[in-house]
Tab-separated table of N, CA, C and O in Angstrom:
chain	number	residue	atom	x	y	z
V	1	UNK	N	-27.047	-113.625	-44.606
V	1	UNK	CA	-25.687	-113.792	-45.467
V	1	UNK	C	-25.446	-113.979	-47.044
V	1	UNK	O	-24.546	-113.181	-47.514
V	2	UNK	N	-26.523	-114.257	-47.488
V	2	UNK	CA	-26.574	-114.141	-48.887
V	2	UNK	C	-26.529	-113.000	-49.644
V	2	UNK	O	-25.971	-112.658	-50.622
V	3	UNK	N	-27.173	-111.774	-48.972
V	3	UNK	CA	-27.012	-110.479	-49.029
V	3	UNK	C	-25.782	-109.982	-48.913
V	3	UNK	O	-25.227	-108.953	-49.623
V	4	UNK	N	-25.187	-110.404	-47.717
V	4	UNK	CA	-23.902	-109.843	-47.693
V	4	UNK	C	-22.804	-110.849	-48.799
V	4	UNK	O	-22.059	-109.608	-49.272
V	5	UNK	N	-22.887	-111.688	-49.196
V	5	UNK	CA	-22.472	-112.390	-50.455
V	5	UNK	C	-22.587	-111.663	-51.726
V	5	UNK	O	-21.431	-111.225	-52.323
V	6	UNK	N	-24.024	-111.448	-51.813
V	6	UNK	CA	-23.916	-110.334	-52.977
V	6	UNK	C	-23.699	-108.993	-53.056
V	6	UNK	O	-22.888	-108.618	-54.398
V	7	UNK	N	-23.934	-108.386	-51.924
V	7	UNK	CA	-22.790	-106.885	-51.653
V	7	UNK	C	-21.554	-106.946	-51.876
V	7	UNK	O	-20.924	-106.072	-52.837
V	8	UNK	N	-20.924	-108.235	-51.509
V	8	UNK	CA	-19.236	-108.543	-51.642
V	8	UNK	C	-19.055	-108.619	-53.256
V	8	UNK	O	-17.910	-108.149	-53.739
V	9	UNK	N	-19.833	-109.292	-53.846
V	9	UNK	CA	-19.376	-109.747	-55.059
V	9	UNK	C	-19.932	-108.125	-56.011
V	9	UNK	O	-19.141	-108.118	-57.061
V	10	UNK	N	-21.001	-107.488	-55.836
V	10	UNK	CA	-21.130	-106.338	-56.405
V	10	UNK	C	-19.674	-105.398	-56.040
V	10	UNK	O	-19.648	-104.361	-56.959
V	11	UNK	N	-19.014	-105.283	-55.181
V	11	UNK	CA	-17.921	-104.532	-54.711
V	11	UNK	C	-16.789	-104.755	-56.180
V	11	UNK	O	-16.509	-104.027	-56.069
V	12	UNK	N	-17.013	-105.690	-56.531
V	12	UNK	CA	-16.087	-106.747	-57.181
V	12	UNK	C	-14.658	-106.403	-56.414
V	12	UNK	O	-13.765	-107.439	-56.228
V	13	UNK	N	-14.156	-105.212	-55.843
V	13	UNK	CA	-12.892	-105.737	-54.824
V	13	UNK	C	-13.806	-104.822	-53.828
V	13	UNK	O	-13.945	-103.992	-53.584
V	14	UNK	N	-13.230	-105.663	-52.467
V	14	UNK	CA	-13.762	-105.076	-51.236
V	14	UNK	C	-11.997	-105.301	-50.649
V	14	UNK	O	-10.938	-105.824	-50.979
V	15	UNK	N	-12.215	-104.626	-49.364
V	15	UNK	CA	-10.807	-104.527	-48.363
V	15	UNK	C	-11.040	-105.308	-47.039
V	15	UNK	O	-11.632	-105.230	-46.876
V	16	UNK	N	-10.071	-106.369	-47.237
V	16	UNK	CA	-9.878	-107.155	-45.610
V	16	UNK	C	-8.851	-106.544	-44.924
V	16	UNK	O	-7.339	-106.238	-45.477
V	17	UNK	N	-8.957	-106.410	-43.496
V	17	UNK	CA	-7.821	-105.944	-42.649
V	17	UNK	C	-7.571	-107.172	-41.679
V	17	UNK	O	-8.785	-107.977	-41.350
V	18	UNK	N	-6.525	-106.825	-41.596
V	18	UNK	CA	-6.078	-107.902	-40.304
V	18	UNK	C	-5.061	-107.471	-39.430
V	18	UNK	O	-4.527	-106.174	-39.905
V	19	UNK	N	-4.370	-108.329	-38.664
V	19	UNK	CA	-3.175	-107.265	-37.686
V	19	UNK	C	-1.947	-107.866	-37.806
V	19	UNK	O	-2.195	-109.367	-38.462
V	20	UNK	N	-0.602	-107.448	-38.297
V	20	UNK	CA	0.571	-108.321	-38.207
V	20	UNK	C	1.209	-107.569	-36.898
V	20	UNK	O	1.618	-106.268	-36.961
V	21	UNK	N	1.204	-108.520	-35.631
V	21	UNK	CA	1.466	-107.634	-34.220
V	21	UNK	C	0.868	-106.598	-33.865
V	21	UNK	O	-0.903	-106.912	-33.755
V	22	UNK	N	1.123	-105.273	-33.890
V	22	UNK	CA	0.512	-104.120	-33.327
V	22	UNK	C	-0.043	-103.928	-34.468
V	22	UNK	O	-0.824	-102.216	-34.308
V	23	UNK	N	0.483	-104.137	-35.654
V	23	UNK	CA	-0.030	-102.939	-36.931
V	23	UNK	C	-0.807	-103.889	-37.797
V	23	UNK	O	-0.897	-104.950	-38.451
V	24	UNK	N	-2.089	-102.863	-38.206
V	24	UNK	CA	-3.140	-103.257	-38.980
V	24	UNK	C	-2.722	-103.341	-40.571
V	24	UNK	O	-1.655	-102.398	-41.297
V	25	UNK	N	-3.045	-104.015	-41.315
V	25	UNK	CA	-2.867	-104.255	-42.401
V	25	UNK	C	-4.328	-104.499	-43.656
V	25	UNK	O	-5.389	-105.563	-43.048
V	26	UNK	N	-4.116	-103.899	-45.221
V	26	UNK	CA	-5.474	-103.694	-45.369
V	26	UNK	C	-4.805	-104.317	-46.903
V	26	UNK	O	-4.025	-103.499	-47.163
V	27	UNK	N	-5.937	-105.111	-47.643
V	27	UNK	CA	-5.445	-105.250	-48.415
V	27	UNK	C	-7.086	-105.726	-49.711
V	27	UNK	O	-7.536	-105.931	-48.734
V	28	UNK	N	-6.724	-105.562	-50.757
V	28	UNK	CA	-7.975	-105.714	-52.161
V	28	UNK	C	-7.863	-107.193	-51.829
V	28	UNK	O	-6.556	-108.114	-51.978
V	29	UNK	N	-9.297	-107.724	-51.736
V	29	UNK	CA	-10.136	-108.857	-52.059
V	29	UNK	C	-10.942	-108.959	-53.138
V	29	UNK	O	-11.627	-107.949	-53.350
V	30	UNK	N	-11.236	-110.180	-53.525
V	30	UNK	CA	-12.721	-109.991	-54.786
V	30	UNK	C	-12.881	-111.248	-54.460
V	30	UNK	O	-14.088	-111.384	-55.366
V	31	UNK	N	-13.238	-112.351	-53.381
V	31	UNK	CA	-13.764	-113.731	-53.434
V	31	UNK	C	-14.790	-113.289	-52.302
V	31	UNK	O	-14.311	-113.181	-51.123
V	32	UNK	N	-16.181	-113.797	-52.786
V	32	UNK	CA	-17.268	-114.321	-51.202
V	32	UNK	C	-17.781	-115.166	-52.193
V	32	UNK	O	-18.170	-114.899	-53.269
V	33	UNK	N	-17.917	-116.403	-51.334
V	33	UNK	CA	-18.515	-117.309	-51.932
V	33	UNK	C	-19.554	-117.912	-50.486
V	33	UNK	O	-18.939	-118.501	-50.097
V	34	UNK	N	-20.761	-118.749	-51.232
V	34	UNK	CA	-20.900	-119.259	-50.001
V	34	UNK	C	-21.466	-120.881	-50.406
V	34	UNK	O	-21.628	-121.338	-51.333
V	35	UNK	N	-20.613	-121.783	-49.831
V	35	UNK	CA	-20.500	-122.780	-49.465
V	35	UNK	C	-21.049	-123.731	-48.504
V	35	UNK	O	-20.945	-123.674	-47.036
V	36	UNK	N	-21.919	-125.054	-48.487
V	36	UNK	CA	-22.034	-125.403	-47.262
V	36	UNK	C	-22.698	-124.284	-46.111
V	36	UNK	O	-22.880	-124.602	-45.023
V	37	UNK	N	-23.645	-123.269	-46.381
V	37	UNK	CA	-24.334	-122.510	-45.997
V	37	UNK	C	-23.462	-121.773	-44.787
V	37	UNK	O	-23.572	-121.145	-43.862
V	38	UNK	N	-22.085	-121.495	-45.403
V	38	UNK	CA	-21.015	-120.341	-44.844
V	38	UNK	C	-20.756	-119.702	-46.138
V	38	UNK	O	-20.605	-119.924	-47.057
V	39	UNK	N	-20.184	-118.482	-45.433
V	39	UNK	CA	-19.387	-117.439	-46.364
V	39	UNK	C	-18.255	-117.671	-46.251
V	39	UNK	O	-17.168	-117.491	-45.460
V	40	UNK	N	-17.610	-117.519	-47.370
V	40	UNK	CA	-16.245	-118.055	-47.969
V	40	UNK	C	-15.276	-116.830	-48.459
V	40	UNK	O	-16.210	-116.480	-49.456
V	41	UNK	N	-13.877	-116.802	-47.864
V	41	UNK	CA	-12.934	-116.125	-49.104
V	41	UNK	C	-12.041	-117.069	-49.376
V	41	UNK	O	-11.585	-117.832	-48.700
V	42	UNK	N	-11.106	-116.874	-50.389
V	42	UNK	CA	-9.927	-117.461	-50.544
V	42	UNK	C	-8.385	-116.381	-51.097
V	42	UNK	O	-8.757	-115.302	-50.945
V	43	UNK	N	-7.579	-117.322	-50.641
V	43	UNK	CA	-6.204	-116.143	-50.748
V	43	UNK	C	-5.371	-117.550	-50.817
V	43	UNK	O	-5.679	-119.046	-50.657
V	44	UNK	N	-3.626	-117.424	-50.670
V	44	UNK	CA	-2.613	-118.546	-51.023
V	44	UNK	C	-1.978	-118.580	-49.558
V	44	UNK	O	-1.649	-117.432	-48.749
V	45	UNK	N	-1.511	-119.959	-49.317
V	45	UNK	CA	-1.146	-119.837	-48.150
V	45	UNK	C	0.314	-118.905	-47.987
V	45	UNK	O	1.175	-119.050	-46.780
V	46	UNK	N	0.813	-118.727	-49.548
V	46	UNK	CA	2.303	-118.053	-49.471
V	46	UNK	C	2.266	-117.069	-48.614
V	46	UNK	O	3.266	-115.731	-48.814
V	47	UNK	N	0.804	-116.256	-48.638
V	47	UNK	CA	0.856	-114.800	-48.597
V	47	UNK	C	0.913	-114.330	-47.088
V	47	UNK	O	0.429	-115.235	-46.088
V	48	UNK	N	1.224	-113.411	-46.511
V	48	UNK	CA	1.176	-112.545	-45.187
V	48	UNK	C	0.057	-112.759	-45.014
V	48	UNK	O	-0.367	-112.702	-43.008
V	49	UNK	N	-1.274	-112.430	-45.622
V	49	UNK	CA	-2.451	-112.438	-44.890
V	49	UNK	C	-3.088	-113.740	-44.702
V	49	UNK	O	-3.600	-113.813	-43.653
V	50	UNK	N	-2.257	-114.833	-45.107
V	50	UNK	CA	-2.978	-115.902	-44.265
V	50	UNK	C	-2.137	-115.916	-42.789
V	50	UNK	O	-2.587	-116.377	-42.306
V	51	UNK	N	-0.388	-115.957	-43.106
V	51	UNK	CA	-0.183	-116.081	-41.931
V	51	UNK	C	-0.894	-115.248	-40.682
V	51	UNK	O	-1.031	-115.694	-39.558
V	52	UNK	N	-1.431	-113.891	-41.262
V	52	UNK	CA	-1.880	-113.291	-40.216
V	52	UNK	C	-3.474	-113.603	-39.589
V	52	UNK	O	-3.615	-113.449	-38.558
V	53	UNK	N	-4.086	-114.188	-40.815
V	53	UNK	CA	-5.144	-114.775	-40.306
V	53	UNK	C	-5.522	-115.843	-39.102
V	53	UNK	O	-6.056	-115.828	-38.373
V	54	UNK	N	-4.210	-116.446	-39.040
V	54	UNK	CA	-3.730	-117.652	-38.966
V	54	UNK	C	-3.550	-117.559	-37.234
V	54	UNK	O	-3.893	-117.846	-36.178
V	55	UNK	N	-2.646	-116.267	-37.254
V	55	UNK	CA	-2.117	-115.840	-36.058
V	55	UNK	C	-3.247	-115.160	-34.977
V	55	UNK	O	-2.969	-115.254	-34.206
V	56	UNK	N	-4.421	-114.343	-35.880
V	56	UNK	CA	-5.197	-113.889	-34.957
V	56	UNK	C	-6.249	-113.569	-36.193
V	56	UNK	O	-6.158	-112.439	-37.378
V	57	UNK	N	-7.803	-114.643	-36.217
V	57	UNK	CA	-8.557	-115.080	-37.338
V	57	UNK	C	-9.646	-113.615	-36.860
V	57	UNK	O	-10.268	-113.915	-37.881
V	58	UNK	N	-9.735	-112.723	-36.275
V	58	UNK	CA	-10.286	-111.694	-36.308
V	58	UNK	C	-9.820	-110.646	-37.339
V	58	UNK	O	-8.603	-110.062	-37.595
V	59	UNK	N	-11.357	-110.039	-38.695
V	59	UNK	CA	-10.792	-109.543	-39.893
V	59	UNK	C	-11.843	-108.323	-39.150
V	59	UNK	O	-12.960	-108.377	-38.886
V	60	UNK	N	-12.091	-107.534	-40.144
V	60	UNK	CA	-12.848	-106.833	-41.036
V	60	UNK	C	-12.885	-106.247	-42.341
V	60	UNK	O	-11.718	-106.827	-43.210
V	61	UNK	N	-13.853	-106.797	-43.299
V	61	UNK	CA	-13.796	-106.311	-44.588
V	61	UNK	C	-14.504	-104.630	-44.575
V	61	UNK	O	-15.696	-104.828	-44.000
V	62	UNK	N	-14.486	-103.926	-45.249
V	62	UNK	CA	-15.154	-103.071	-46.241
V	62	UNK	C	-15.347	-102.692	-47.789
V	62	UNK	O	-14.380	-103.696	-48.203
V	63	UNK	N	-16.319	-101.925	-48.031
V	63	UNK	CA	-16.257	-102.214	-49.658
V	63	UNK	C	-17.267	-101.288	-50.193
V	63	UNK	O	-18.222	-101.334	-48.894
V	64	UNK	N	-17.821	-100.935	-51.488
V	64	UNK	CA	-18.613	-99.651	-51.643
V	64	UNK	C	-18.962	-100.510	-52.903
V	64	UNK	O	-18.562	-101.062	-53.768
V	65	UNK	N	-20.463	-100.523	-52.914
V	65	UNK	CA	-21.149	-100.695	-54.279
V	65	UNK	C	-22.504	-99.573	-54.381
V	65	UNK	O	-23.381	-99.948	-53.430
V	66	UNK	N	-22.507	-99.031	-55.639
V	66	UNK	CA	-23.875	-98.745	-55.591
V	66	UNK	C	-23.934	-97.381	-54.658
V	66	UNK	O	-25.525	-97.101	-54.417
V	67	UNK	N	-23.387	-96.880	-54.118
V	67	UNK	CA	-22.876	-95.853	-53.191
V	67	UNK	C	-23.904	-95.989	-51.916
V	67	UNK	O	-23.702	-95.681	-50.892
V	68	UNK	N	-23.633	-97.355	-51.410
V	68	UNK	CA	-23.938	-97.845	-50.139
V	68	UNK	C	-22.184	-98.834	-49.680
V	68	UNK	O	-21.533	-99.059	-50.690
V	69	UNK	N	-22.002	-98.639	-49.112
V	69	UNK	CA	-21.066	-99.702	-48.161
V	69	UNK	C	-21.059	-100.204	-46.927
V	69	UNK	O	-22.044	-100.575	-46.397
V	70	UNK	N	-20.139	-101.201	-46.977
V	70	UNK	CA	-20.684	-102.209	-46.144
V	70	UNK	C	-19.540	-102.556	-45.363
V	70	UNK	O	-18.335	-102.270	-45.261
V	71	UNK	N	-19.502	-102.740	-44.034
V	71	UNK	CA	-18.509	-103.106	-42.777
V	71	UNK	C	-18.575	-104.083	-42.266
V	71	UNK	O	-19.638	-104.751	-41.996
V	72	UNK	N	-17.887	-105.306	-42.082
V	72	UNK	CA	-18.189	-106.844	-42.124
V	72	UNK	C	-17.043	-107.186	-40.921
V	72	UNK	O	-15.760	-107.149	-41.273
V	73	UNK	N	-17.422	-107.442	-39.639
V	73	UNK	CA	-16.484	-107.897	-38.543
V	73	UNK	C	-16.646	-109.539	-38.394
V	73	UNK	O	-18.182	-109.908	-38.544
V	74	UNK	N	-15.509	-110.075	-38.012
V	74	UNK	CA	-15.972	-111.503	-37.994
V	74	UNK	C	-14.679	-112.422	-37.849
V	74	UNK	O	-13.269	-112.141	-37.471
V	75	UNK	N	-14.809	-113.937	-37.892
V	75	UNK	CA	-13.351	-114.733	-37.227
V	75	UNK	C	-13.553	-115.315	-38.408
V	75	UNK	O	-14.675	-116.131	-38.571
V	76	UNK	N	-12.422	-115.591	-39.026
V	76	UNK	CA	-11.670	-115.963	-39.840
V	76	UNK	C	-11.935	-117.748	-39.687
V	76	UNK	O	-10.348	-117.794	-39.494
V	77	UNK	N	-12.390	-118.548	-39.959
V	77	UNK	CA	-12.036	-120.051	-40.004
V	77	UNK	C	-11.135	-121.189	-41.040
V	77	UNK	O	-12.133	-120.861	-41.863
V	78	UNK	N	-10.478	-121.565	-41.112
V	78	UNK	CA	-9.990	-121.963	-42.163
V	78	UNK	C	-10.572	-123.567	-42.351
V	78	UNK	O	-10.970	-123.828	-41.527
V	79	UNK	N	-11.117	-123.600	-43.397
V	79	UNK	CA	-11.428	-124.940	-44.150
V	79	UNK	C	-10.874	-126.113	-45.162
V	79	UNK	O	-10.415	-125.120	-45.968
V	80	UNK	N	-9.957	-126.798	-44.324
V	80	UNK	CA	-9.059	-127.421	-45.432
V	80	UNK	C	-9.003	-128.632	-46.281
V	80	UNK	O	-8.570	-129.256	-46.900
V	81	UNK	N	-10.363	-128.409	-46.608
V	81	UNK	CA	-10.972	-129.420	-47.237
V	81	UNK	C	-10.884	-129.379	-48.702
V	81	UNK	O	-11.528	-127.940	-48.968
V	82	UNK	N	-10.356	-130.154	-49.338
V	82	UNK	CA	-10.109	-130.080	-51.147
V	82	UNK	C	-11.446	-129.478	-51.457
V	82	UNK	O	-11.690	-128.751	-52.929
V	83	UNK	N	-12.554	-130.154	-51.169
V	83	UNK	CA	-14.118	-130.208	-51.645
V	83	UNK	C	-14.327	-128.296	-51.809
V	83	UNK	O	-15.033	-127.778	-52.558
V	84	UNK	N	-13.958	-127.939	-50.653
V	84	UNK	CA	-14.126	-126.168	-49.951
V	84	UNK	C	-13.312	-125.300	-51.256
V	84	UNK	O	-13.797	-124.287	-51.744
V	85	UNK	N	-12.343	-125.853	-51.142
V	85	UNK	CA	-11.056	-124.941	-51.858
V	85	UNK	C	-11.382	-125.303	-53.877
V	85	UNK	O	-11.710	-124.289	-54.327
V	86	UNK	N	-12.247	-126.133	-54.062
V	86	UNK	CA	-12.768	-126.692	-55.471
V	86	UNK	C	-13.796	-125.844	-55.586
V	86	UNK	O	-13.871	-125.011	-56.794
V	87	UNK	N	-14.698	-125.566	-54.916
V	87	UNK	CA	-15.957	-124.831	-54.747
V	87	UNK	C	-15.741	-123.325	-55.133
V	87	UNK	O	-16.050	-122.813	-56.426
V	88	UNK	N	-14.347	-122.793	-54.339
V	88	UNK	CA	-14.523	-121.533	-54.670
V	88	UNK	C	-13.814	-121.348	-55.861
V	88	UNK	O	-14.231	-120.202	-56.404
V	89	UNK	N	-12.757	-122.457	-56.383
V	89	UNK	CA	-12.209	-122.138	-57.754
V	89	UNK	C	-12.978	-122.575	-58.685
V	89	UNK	O	-13.158	-121.596	-60.012
V	90	UNK	N	-13.828	-123.213	-58.905
V	90	UNK	CA	-15.234	-123.556	-59.909
V	90	UNK	C	-15.910	-122.220	-59.901
V	90	UNK	O	-16.707	-121.691	-60.802
V	91	UNK	N	-16.108	-121.443	-58.708
V	91	UNK	CA	-17.633	-120.299	-58.947
V	91	UNK	C	-16.479	-119.039	-59.102
V	91	UNK	O	-16.958	-118.033	-59.954
V	92	UNK	N	-14.974	-119.065	-59.269
V	92	UNK	CA	-13.970	-118.138	-59.582
V	92	UNK	C	-13.402	-118.498	-60.741
V	92	UNK	O	-11.907	-118.651	-60.192
V	93	UNK	N	-13.780	-119.061	-62.073
V	93	UNK	CA	-12.696	-119.946	-62.435
V	93	UNK	C	-11.347	-118.934	-63.291
V	93	UNK	O	-10.360	-119.580	-63.558
V	94	UNK	N	-11.066	-118.009	-63.200
V	94	UNK	CA	-10.029	-116.932	-63.317
V	94	UNK	C	-9.211	-117.388	-62.145
V	94	UNK	O	-7.657	-117.077	-62.645
V	95	UNK	N	-9.506	-117.642	-61.473
V	95	UNK	CA	-7.889	-118.023	-59.937
V	95	UNK	C	-7.466	-119.401	-60.445
V	95	UNK	O	-6.293	-119.571	-60.334
V	96	UNK	N	-7.887	-120.201	-61.207
V	96	UNK	CA	-7.402	-121.394	-61.810
V	96	UNK	C	-6.193	-121.156	-62.454
V	96	UNK	O	-5.359	-122.138	-62.866
V	97	UNK	N	-5.631	-119.980	-63.233
V	97	UNK	CA	-4.473	-119.744	-63.586
V	97	UNK	C	-3.126	-119.675	-62.793
V	97	UNK	O	-2.272	-119.954	-62.894
V	98	UNK	N	-3.572	-119.334	-61.711
V	98	UNK	CA	-2.934	-119.047	-60.336
V	98	UNK	C	-2.899	-120.234	-59.155
V	98	UNK	O	-1.930	-120.692	-58.572
V	99	UNK	N	-4.107	-120.746	-59.291
V	99	UNK	CA	-4.083	-121.931	-58.103
V	99	UNK	C	-4.562	-123.440	-58.581
V	99	UNK	O	-5.797	-123.047	-59.448
V	100	UNK	N	-5.043	-124.326	-57.775
V	100	UNK	CA	-5.679	-125.421	-57.723
V	100	UNK	C	-6.092	-125.932	-56.510
V	100	UNK	O	-5.239	-125.428	-55.379
V	101	UNK	N	-7.168	-126.741	-56.435
V	101	UNK	CA	-7.359	-127.369	-55.078
V	101	UNK	C	-6.649	-127.828	-54.286
V	101	UNK	O	-6.650	-127.845	-53.447
V	102	UNK	N	-5.572	-128.679	-55.028
V	102	UNK	CA	-4.586	-129.411	-54.172
V	102	UNK	C	-2.903	-129.336	-54.317
V	102	UNK	O	-2.106	-130.146	-54.548
V	103	UNK	N	-2.859	-128.051	-54.665
V	103	UNK	CA	-1.188	-127.424	-54.761
V	103	UNK	C	-0.685	-127.290	-53.696
V	103	UNK	O	0.219	-126.641	-53.512
V	104	UNK	N	-1.508	-127.017	-52.286
V	104	UNK	CA	-0.592	-126.761	-51.080
V	104	UNK	C	-0.427	-125.238	-50.879
V	104	UNK	O	-0.404	-124.925	-49.739
V	105	UNK	N	-1.031	-124.676	-52.204
V	105	UNK	CA	-1.217	-123.156	-51.473
V	105	UNK	C	-2.525	-122.727	-51.678
V	105	UNK	O	-2.607	-121.830	-50.227
V	106	UNK	N	-3.629	-123.119	-52.122
V	106	UNK	CA	-5.209	-122.355	-52.206
V	106	UNK	C	-5.336	-122.493	-50.952
V	106	UNK	O	-5.492	-123.899	-50.167
V	107	UNK	N	-5.889	-121.641	-49.912
V	107	UNK	CA	-6.575	-121.863	-49.077
V	107	UNK	C	-8.128	-121.053	-48.957
V	107	UNK	O	-8.127	-120.214	-49.481
V	108	UNK	N	-9.036	-121.500	-48.224
V	108	UNK	CA	-10.511	-121.031	-48.032
V	108	UNK	C	-10.855	-120.609	-46.828
V	108	UNK	O	-10.300	-121.915	-45.336
V	109	UNK	N	-11.308	-119.430	-46.602
V	109	UNK	CA	-11.552	-119.527	-44.681
V	109	UNK	C	-13.115	-119.166	-45.028
V	109	UNK	O	-13.694	-118.269	-45.804
V	110	UNK	N	-13.859	-119.396	-44.191
V	110	UNK	CA	-15.239	-119.242	-43.817
V	110	UNK	C	-15.333	-117.836	-42.642
V	110	UNK	O	-14.287	-118.123	-41.600
V	111	UNK	N	-16.000	-117.435	-43.033
V	111	UNK	CA	-16.765	-116.258	-41.706
V	111	UNK	C	-17.470	-116.685	-40.679
V	111	UNK	O	-18.674	-117.027	-41.045
V	112	UNK	N	-16.909	-116.760	-38.917
V	112	UNK	CA	-18.361	-116.731	-38.325
V	112	UNK	C	-17.810	-115.500	-37.603
V	112	UNK	O	-16.976	-115.146	-37.348
V	113	UNK	N	-19.300	-115.500	-36.487
V	113	UNK	CA	-19.649	-114.882	-35.615
V	113	UNK	C	-19.571	-113.128	-36.477
V	113	UNK	O	-19.187	-112.163	-35.987
V	114	UNK	N	-20.174	-113.111	-37.667
V	114	UNK	CA	-20.178	-112.150	-38.468
V	114	UNK	C	-21.034	-111.271	-38.294
V	114	UNK	O	-22.166	-111.599	-37.537
V	115	UNK	N	-20.825	-109.914	-37.843
V	115	UNK	CA	-21.791	-108.927	-38.276
V	115	UNK	C	-21.482	-107.568	-39.628
V	115	UNK	O	-20.412	-107.312	-39.526
V	116	UNK	N	-22.299	-107.624	-40.377
V	116	UNK	CA	-22.279	-107.044	-41.629
V	116	UNK	C	-23.439	-105.756	-41.447
V	116	UNK	O	-24.397	-105.909	-40.695
V	117	UNK	N	-22.790	-104.716	-41.605
V	117	UNK	CA	-23.267	-103.439	-41.631
V	117	UNK	C	-23.366	-102.814	-42.630
V	117	UNK	O	-22.301	-102.790	-43.264
V	118	UNK	N	-24.571	-102.467	-43.213
V	118	UNK	CA	-24.714	-102.238	-44.883
V	118	UNK	C	-25.283	-100.152	-44.661
V	118	UNK	O	-26.075	-100.756	-43.607
V	119	UNK	N	-24.444	-99.489	-45.045
V	119	UNK	CA	-24.993	-98.141	-44.632
V	119	UNK	C	-25.256	-97.629	-46.219
V	119	UNK	O	-24.347	-97.674	-47.143
V	120	UNK	N	-25.501	-96.128	-45.811
V	120	UNK	CA	-25.824	-95.102	-46.893
V	120	UNK	C	-25.798	-93.815	-46.295
V	120	UNK	O	-26.051	-93.913	-45.217
V	121	UNK	N	-25.821	-92.892	-47.343
V	121	UNK	CA	-26.009	-91.788	-46.688
V	121	UNK	C	-27.536	-91.229	-46.425
V	121	UNK	O	-28.121	-90.568	-45.732
V	122	UNK	N	-28.343	-91.909	-46.937
V	122	UNK	CA	-29.658	-91.706	-46.996
V	122	UNK	C	-30.853	-93.024	-46.465
V	122	UNK	O	-31.782	-92.874	-46.204
V	123	UNK	N	-30.417	-93.905	-46.059
V	123	UNK	CA	-30.834	-94.866	-45.251
V	123	UNK	C	-30.547	-95.179	-43.832
V	123	UNK	O	-29.206	-95.091	-43.990
V	124	UNK	N	-31.214	-95.875	-43.194
V	124	UNK	CA	-30.653	-96.169	-41.839
V	124	UNK	C	-29.857	-97.677	-41.707
V	124	UNK	O	-30.126	-98.068	-42.655
V	125	UNK	N	-28.532	-97.602	-41.179
V	125	UNK	CA	-27.707	-98.925	-41.670
V	125	UNK	C	-28.607	-100.179	-41.230
V	125	UNK	O	-29.764	-100.304	-40.579
V	126	UNK	N	-28.341	-101.055	-42.016
V	126	UNK	CA	-28.743	-102.098	-41.814
V	126	UNK	C	-27.442	-103.526	-41.241
V	126	UNK	O	-26.545	-103.500	-41.949
V	127	UNK	N	-28.373	-103.935	-40.232
V	127	UNK	CA	-27.013	-104.585	-39.740
V	127	UNK	C	-27.591	-106.349	-39.824
V	127	UNK	O	-28.927	-106.662	-39.902
V	128	UNK	N	-26.752	-107.141	-40.268
V	128	UNK	CA	-26.583	-108.859	-40.223
V	128	UNK	C	-25.960	-109.457	-39.931
V	128	UNK	O	-24.736	-108.975	-40.048
V	129	UNK	N	-26.584	-110.220	-39.166
V	129	UNK	CA	-25.586	-111.294	-38.449
V	129	UNK	C	-25.530	-112.748	-38.864
V	129	UNK	O	-26.975	-113.046	-38.942
V	130	UNK	N	-24.618	-113.325	-38.421
V	130	UNK	CA	-24.490	-114.527	-39.264
V	130	UNK	C	-23.509	-115.432	-38.355
V	130	UNK	O	-22.438	-114.920	-38.062
């Protein structure tokens, strides 16, 4: 899990895919943090991505860093604890301009039943499950 988190951080921007009814939706994301042994991402409750993850928590993430790429499938589970939200904001201080842990908008999800595959053109794919 740590390797996956570090890879996502190296991407700076990765892409998170959800579904909206029968339509795929993809958008850039940038948060990845381990808290209490789980990999977390963050968004806002006012965004469509929040509604989409609540309606269908199965997500995919893709990103590139250093000539390698990652594909991550997981189930996104909302963690409504203020401690989890604050941990993410502390890890990404720039988010504090737009979010606070108790603003009613900030939301974090941890990823469960995750399978990440890190690929390149020159090496065998590496599969990580957590």
